[in-house]
Every structure is written in C-alpha cells, then in structure tokens.
mmCIF file of C-alpha atoms in Angstrom:
data_model
loop_
_atom_site.group_PDB
_atom_site.id
_atom_site.type_symbol
_atom_site.label_atom_id
_atom_site.label_comp_id
_atom_site.label_asym_id
_atom_site.label_seq_id
_atom_site.Cartn_x
_atom_site.Cartn_y
_atom_site.Cartn_z
ATOM 1 C CA GLU A 1 108.238 24.079 264.188
ATOM 2 C CA GLN A 2 108.538 27.839 263.804
ATOM 3 C CA ALA A 3 111.989 29.358 263.483
ATOM 4 C CA THR A 4 113.489 32.743 262.713
ATOM 5 C CA SER A 5 116.987 33.979 261.868
ATOM 6 C CA ALA A 6 119.249 34.083 264.893
ATOM 7 C CA SER A 7 121.811 36.702 265.870
ATOM 8 C CA ALA A 8 125.481 36.088 265.217
ATOM 9 C CA SER A 9 126.180 36.965 268.839
ATOM 10 C CA GLU A 10 125.147 34.283 271.316
ATOM 11 C CA GLU A 11 125.501 36.732 274.206
ATOM 12 C CA ARG A 12 122.707 39.007 272.950
ATOM 13 C CA LEU A 13 119.185 38.422 274.219
ATOM 14 C CA ILE A 14 117.087 37.686 271.150
ATOM 15 C CA SER A 15 113.751 39.535 270.968
ATOM 16 C CA LEU A 16 110.765 38.430 268.950
ATOM 17 C CA PRO A 17 107.760 40.621 268.088
ATOM 18 C CA GLY A 18 104.820 40.199 270.424
ATOM 19 C CA GLY A 19 106.415 38.444 273.366
ATOM 20 C CA PRO A 20 108.945 35.945 274.717
ATOM 21 C CA SER A 21 109.970 32.611 273.234
ATOM 22 C CA ILE A 22 110.879 29.245 274.710
ATOM 23 C CA ALA A 23 112.096 25.901 273.384
ATOM 24 C CA LEU A 24 111.564 22.622 275.213
ATOM 25 C CA LEU A 25 114.154 19.881 275.158
ATOM 26 C CA SER A 26 112.738 16.372 275.255
ATOM 27 C CA PHE A 27 112.842 15.337 278.904
ATOM 28 C CA ALA A 28 115.391 12.592 279.574
ATOM 29 C CA PHE A 29 114.314 9.288 281.116
ATOM 30 C CA LEU A 30 116.948 8.104 283.580
ATOM 31 C CA GLY A 31 115.359 4.845 284.673
ATOM 32 C CA SER A 32 116.757 1.419 283.850
ATOM 33 C CA ASP A 33 113.592 0.163 282.141
ATOM 34 C CA GLU A 34 113.439 1.782 278.713
ATOM 35 C CA SER A 35 109.861 0.613 278.298
ATOM 36 C CA GLU A 36 108.932 3.397 280.737
ATOM 37 C CA ALA A 37 110.560 6.166 278.678
ATOM 38 C CA TYR A 38 107.056 7.172 277.612
ATOM 39 C CA LEU A 39 106.768 8.924 280.992
ATOM 40 C CA ALA A 40 109.326 11.537 279.928
ATOM 41 C CA THR A 41 107.880 11.872 276.434
ATOM 42 C CA GLY A 42 104.361 12.385 277.721
ATOM 43 C CA LEU A 43 105.441 14.966 280.280
ATOM 44 C CA THR A 44 107.306 16.966 277.621
ATOM 45 C CA GLU A 45 104.305 17.013 275.296
ATOM 46 C CA GLU A 46 101.876 18.015 278.044
ATOM 47 C CA ILE A 47 104.079 20.926 279.167
ATOM 48 C CA ILE A 48 104.369 22.124 275.571
ATOM 49 C CA PHE A 49 100.606 21.996 275.200
ATOM 50 C CA GLY A 50 100.125 23.831 278.493
ATOM 51 C CA LEU A 51 102.508 26.635 277.568
ATOM 52 C CA THR A 52 100.830 27.191 274.194
ATOM 53 C CA ARG A 53 97.754 28.400 276.062
ATOM 54 C CA PHE A 54 99.608 31.666 276.747
ATOM 55 C CA PRO A 55 99.002 33.712 273.548
ATOM 56 C CA ASP A 56 102.059 35.957 273.998
ATOM 57 C CA LEU A 57 104.490 33.041 274.383
ATOM 58 C CA LEU A 58 106.115 31.412 271.352
ATOM 59 C CA VAL A 59 106.702 27.720 272.123
ATOM 60 C CA ILE A 60 108.998 25.462 270.087
ATOM 61 C CA GLY A 61 109.593 21.784 270.688
ATOM 62 C CA PRO A 62 110.257 19.121 271.533
ATOM 63 C CA MET A 63 113.920 19.557 270.635
ATOM 64 C CA HIS A 64 116.493 16.752 270.527
ATOM 65 C CA ARG A 65 118.920 16.662 273.422
ATOM 66 C CA SER A 66 122.623 17.471 272.995
ATOM 67 C CA ALA A 67 125.528 15.484 274.414
ATOM 68 C CA GLU A 68 126.767 18.817 275.819
ATOM 69 C CA PRO A 69 123.733 20.344 277.596
ATOM 70 C CA GLU A 70 125.052 23.897 278.054
ATOM 71 C CA HIS A 71 126.373 24.084 274.504
ATOM 72 C CA GLY A 72 123.056 22.672 273.278
ATOM 73 C CA VAL A 73 121.055 25.391 275.037
ATOM 74 C CA ARG A 74 123.048 28.179 273.413
ATOM 75 C CA ARG A 75 122.893 26.474 270.012
ATOM 76 C CA ILE A 76 119.118 26.199 270.246
ATOM 77 C CA GLY A 77 118.934 29.857 271.253
ATOM 78 C CA ARG A 78 120.928 30.890 268.182
ATOM 79 C CA GLU A 79 119.351 28.581 265.631
ATOM 80 C CA TYR A 80 115.730 29.029 266.678
ATOM 81 C CA ALA A 81 115.914 32.595 268.035
ATOM 82 C CA VAL A 82 114.461 31.675 271.407
ATOM 83 C CA GLN A 83 115.190 33.384 274.693
ATOM 84 C CA PHE A 84 114.624 30.479 277.069
ATOM 85 C CA VAL A 85 115.056 26.707 277.123
ATOM 86 C CA LEU A 86 113.259 24.277 279.428
ATOM 87 C CA ASP A 87 114.904 20.950 280.182
ATOM 88 C CA GLY A 88 114.042 18.099 282.514
ATOM 89 C CA THR A 89 114.535 14.510 283.630
ATOM 90 C CA VAL A 90 112.266 11.711 284.775
ATOM 91 C CA TRP A 91 113.567 8.959 287.069
ATOM 92 C CA ARG A 92 111.698 5.977 288.456
ATOM 93 C CA ARG A 93 112.837 3.504 291.072
ATOM 94 C CA GLY A 94 110.292 1.049 292.349
ATOM 95 C CA GLN A 95 107.278 3.029 293.549
ATOM 96 C CA THR A 96 109.137 6.353 293.614
ATOM 97 C CA LEU A 97 108.968 8.829 290.718
ATOM 98 C CA ARG A 98 111.259 11.870 290.626
ATOM 99 C CA LEU A 99 110.936 14.653 288.073
ATOM 100 C CA MET A 100 113.363 17.561 287.718
ATOM 101 C CA THR A 101 112.904 20.693 285.608
ATOM 102 C CA LYS A 102 115.279 23.531 284.745
ATOM 103 C CA LEU A 103 114.714 26.829 282.907
ATOM 104 C CA THR A 104 117.783 28.390 281.290
ATOM 105 C CA ASP A 105 118.517 31.730 279.622
ATOM 106 C CA ALA A 106 119.435 30.698 276.073
ATOM 107 C CA ALA A 107 121.800 33.623 275.517
ATOM 108 C CA SER A 108 123.866 33.484 278.707
ATOM 109 C CA GLY A 109 123.309 29.909 279.849
ATOM 110 C CA ALA A 110 122.224 31.198 283.279
ATOM 111 C CA HIS A 111 119.889 28.937 285.254
ATOM 112 C CA LEU A 112 116.744 30.935 286.047
ATOM 113 C CA TRP A 113 114.562 28.391 287.798
ATOM 114 C CA GLY A 114 114.463 24.719 288.677
ATOM 115 C CA GLN A 115 112.423 22.356 290.789
ATOM 116 C CA THR A 116 112.406 18.731 291.876
ATOM 117 C CA PHE A 117 109.156 16.815 292.266
ATOM 118 C CA ASP A 118 109.035 13.550 294.257
ATOM 119 C CA TYR A 119 105.994 11.288 294.199
ATOM 120 C CA SER A 120 104.972 7.904 295.527
ATOM 121 C CA LEU A 121 103.201 5.790 292.936
ATOM 122 C CA GLU A 122 101.377 4.123 295.811
ATOM 123 C CA ALA A 123 99.701 7.438 296.669
ATOM 124 C CA ALA A 124 98.986 8.840 293.211
ATOM 125 C CA SER A 125 98.489 7.607 289.655
ATOM 126 C CA ILE A 126 100.741 8.535 286.744
ATOM 127 C CA GLN A 127 97.967 10.752 285.363
ATOM 128 C CA GLU A 128 97.517 12.594 288.661
ATOM 129 C CA ILE A 129 101.267 13.142 288.958
ATOM 130 C CA GLU A 130 101.549 14.410 285.407
ATOM 131 C CA GLU A 131 98.645 16.831 285.850
ATOM 132 C CA ASP A 132 100.161 18.196 289.060
ATOM 133 C CA VAL A 133 103.647 18.675 287.609
ATOM 134 C CA VAL A 134 102.428 20.188 284.347
ATOM 135 C CA GLY A 135 100.143 22.604 286.179
ATOM 136 C CA GLN A 136 102.919 23.821 288.459
ATOM 137 C CA VAL A 137 105.568 24.104 285.738
ATOM 138 C CA VAL A 138 103.323 25.883 283.251
ATOM 139 C CA ALA A 139 102.054 28.387 285.819
ATOM 140 C CA THR A 140 105.499 29.065 287.280
ATOM 141 C CA ILE A 141 107.061 29.694 283.863
ATOM 142 C CA GLY A 142 104.349 31.171 281.660
ATOM 143 C CA ASP A 143 101.992 33.043 283.976
ATOM 144 C CA GLY A 144 101.862 36.835 283.710
ATOM 145 C CA HIS A 145 103.784 37.060 286.976
ATOM 146 C CA GLY A 146 105.913 33.980 286.294
ATOM 147 C CA VAL A 147 109.648 33.504 285.864
ATOM 148 C CA ILE A 148 109.840 34.505 282.197
ATOM 149 C CA HIS A 149 107.817 37.698 282.578
ATOM 150 C CA ARG A 150 109.717 38.714 285.713
ATOM 151 C CA ARG A 151 113.031 38.169 283.918
ATOM 152 C CA LEU A 152 111.994 40.268 280.931
ATOM 153 C CA ALA A 153 110.445 42.953 283.123
ATOM 154 C CA LYS A 154 113.721 43.273 285.027
ATOM 155 C CA GLU A 155 115.690 43.597 281.781
ATOM 156 C CA SER A 156 113.313 46.180 280.306
ATOM 157 C CA THR A 157 113.408 48.623 283.251
ATOM 158 C CA PRO A 158 116.632 50.510 282.334
ATOM 159 C CA GLN A 159 115.304 51.457 278.875
ATOM 160 C CA ARG A 160 113.543 54.681 277.934
ATOM 161 C CA ALA A 161 109.774 54.343 277.570
ATOM 162 C CA ASP A 162 109.833 55.447 273.915
ATOM 163 C CA SER A 163 112.312 52.670 273.061
ATOM 164 C CA LEU A 164 110.248 49.836 274.558
ATOM 165 C CA SER A 165 108.156 47.448 272.494
ATOM 166 C CA ASP A 166 104.441 47.217 273.296
ATOM 167 C CA TYR A 167 105.047 43.933 275.105
ATOM 168 C CA GLU A 168 107.879 45.397 277.198
ATOM 169 C CA ALA A 169 105.595 48.261 278.184
ATOM 170 C CA VAL A 170 103.076 45.772 279.543
ATOM 171 C CA LEU A 171 105.912 44.079 281.430
ATOM 172 C CA ARG A 172 106.552 47.358 283.229
ATOM 173 C CA PHE A 173 102.914 47.296 284.308
ATOM 174 C CA TYR A 174 103.407 43.800 285.758
ATOM 175 C CA HIS A 175 106.616 44.949 287.439
ATOM 176 C CA TYR A 176 104.802 47.805 289.193
ATOM 177 C CA PHE A 177 102.326 45.367 290.735
ATOM 178 C CA ARG A 178 105.245 43.382 292.157
ATOM 179 C CA VAL A 179 107.133 46.269 293.756
ATOM 180 C CA PHE A 180 104.493 49.013 294.269
ATOM 181 C CA THR A 181 107.015 51.849 294.247
ATOM 182 C CA PRO A 182 106.232 55.391 293.030
ATOM 183 C CA GLN A 183 108.992 55.218 290.389
ATOM 184 C CA ALA A 184 107.711 51.891 289.063
ATOM 185 C CA MET A 185 104.239 53.403 288.736
ATOM 186 C CA VAL A 186 105.609 56.416 286.824
ATOM 187 C CA ASP A 187 107.602 54.124 284.523
ATOM 188 C CA ALA A 188 104.589 51.874 283.896
ATOM 189 C CA VAL A 189 102.191 54.724 283.144
ATOM 190 C CA GLU A 190 104.691 56.433 280.824
ATOM 191 C CA ALA A 191 105.381 53.206 278.921
ATOM 192 C CA LEU A 192 101.677 52.335 278.561
ATOM 193 C CA GLU A 193 100.856 55.854 277.365
ATOM 194 C CA LYS A 194 103.545 55.522 274.685
ATOM 195 C CA THR A 195 102.048 52.201 273.639
ATOM 196 C CA LEU A 196 98.542 53.670 273.392
ATOM 197 C CA SER A 197 99.837 56.598 271.348
ATOM 198 C CA ARG A 198 101.196 54.084 268.820
ATOM 199 C CA ASP A 199 98.266 51.686 269.022
ATOM 200 C CA PRO A 200 95.068 53.102 270.602
ATOM 201 C CA ASP A 201 93.391 49.689 270.288
ATOM 202 C CA HIS A 202 96.040 47.791 272.257
ATOM 203 C CA ALA A 203 93.867 45.783 274.664
ATOM 204 C CA LEU A 204 96.354 45.187 277.496
ATOM 205 C CA ALA A 205 97.678 48.742 277.535
ATOM 206 C CA ALA A 206 94.172 50.202 277.492
ATOM 207 C CA ALA A 207 93.111 47.997 280.395
#
C-alpha cells in the first residue's frame, strides 16, 4: 500500500501530484451465512483492480472497516492522504442479491455519490452480477467525466490559471465540455496554455 504524510487539518482537501486519490474500504457482508462473505471480498478486489486502470488515479486498499464509519473515513483521509473513500455492502437473502456503494469526501465526510443494485440470482450468475456492478461503479467514479473528476473540476474553477497544477488545468478542459460556456472555454484555454508553457510535452494539454 502506498501512503504519504497527511495534513494536520482534516478539513483541508489533500492534493497529490499527478491526480486524485481514493481508498477502498472492504465491502461489508450483511448476510446471515458467513460462508458467503467471499461475495463482498471479491467485489472489493475487482473494483480496486478496475480503478487502477485509470493512470491518473491513485488507488489504495482494501482498508479495514471502522466501528465508526464517518470517523473512519476521515482517519483514512488523514493517515493515507487520500481525497475520497469508497465503501459498500453486500446482502443476500434467498435468490436476491443487493449491493450498495457510497463515495465520500475524505476531508469533509460529505457523501458524493451512492447507488443500490438489486439482482435476482435466478436471472443472472454471480460472475455476471459482479461484472455489471464493477463496470458501472468504476466508470461512474473514475471516468474522465465521472464523479471524482467533476468534483475536482468544480473545486479548481475559482483558482487563477497560474496557480493550478497540470492535472487541475486538464480538469478545466473537462469542465468546459460539460457546460460549454464562453467563460469556461476561456478558463480552460488559459489553464492549458500555462501548463504547456511549463511542460511543452504534456500529452493531455497538447491534445
């Protein structure tokens, strides 16, 4: 597991060079048959693997769960210098499988995104369910226009272009393609030009 020094202030959003960071808590199995706890373990590992395919996203996990979930999220944010924490549960009753996921801001504890997935085991296999859930969660969170990038793009917009990191400049580019306003275009171009002046070989900015 990769870790860096955390800020003394838990209210400050922690920034890492190159892009955002996320920790995954081990998903909790809420069923009565502990022999099926592997369902939660497998889902956690597959989501971690899926998120690592995004080169600009630092992924840490699986992390042990805390008895106090909100306190645990902030502690993980401080100790591992991550900006986001993904948590989830798996529950099975008969032929029904329910999976719940939740993405939290590690500094503020704010819930940014969550979704519930319900499946019938009579209609789909465990493997098919896992592939569907992992695909949706990974894309929704880690994609260039996903929850994490939209959150960071929103937070980067008040800053001056010359104070933005290269990654934040690219976020402004993504933000422009969401809102298509003249001011967003000006902000994006200015930020990308600053990035190219610092690093003429920056692939994303040059594109």
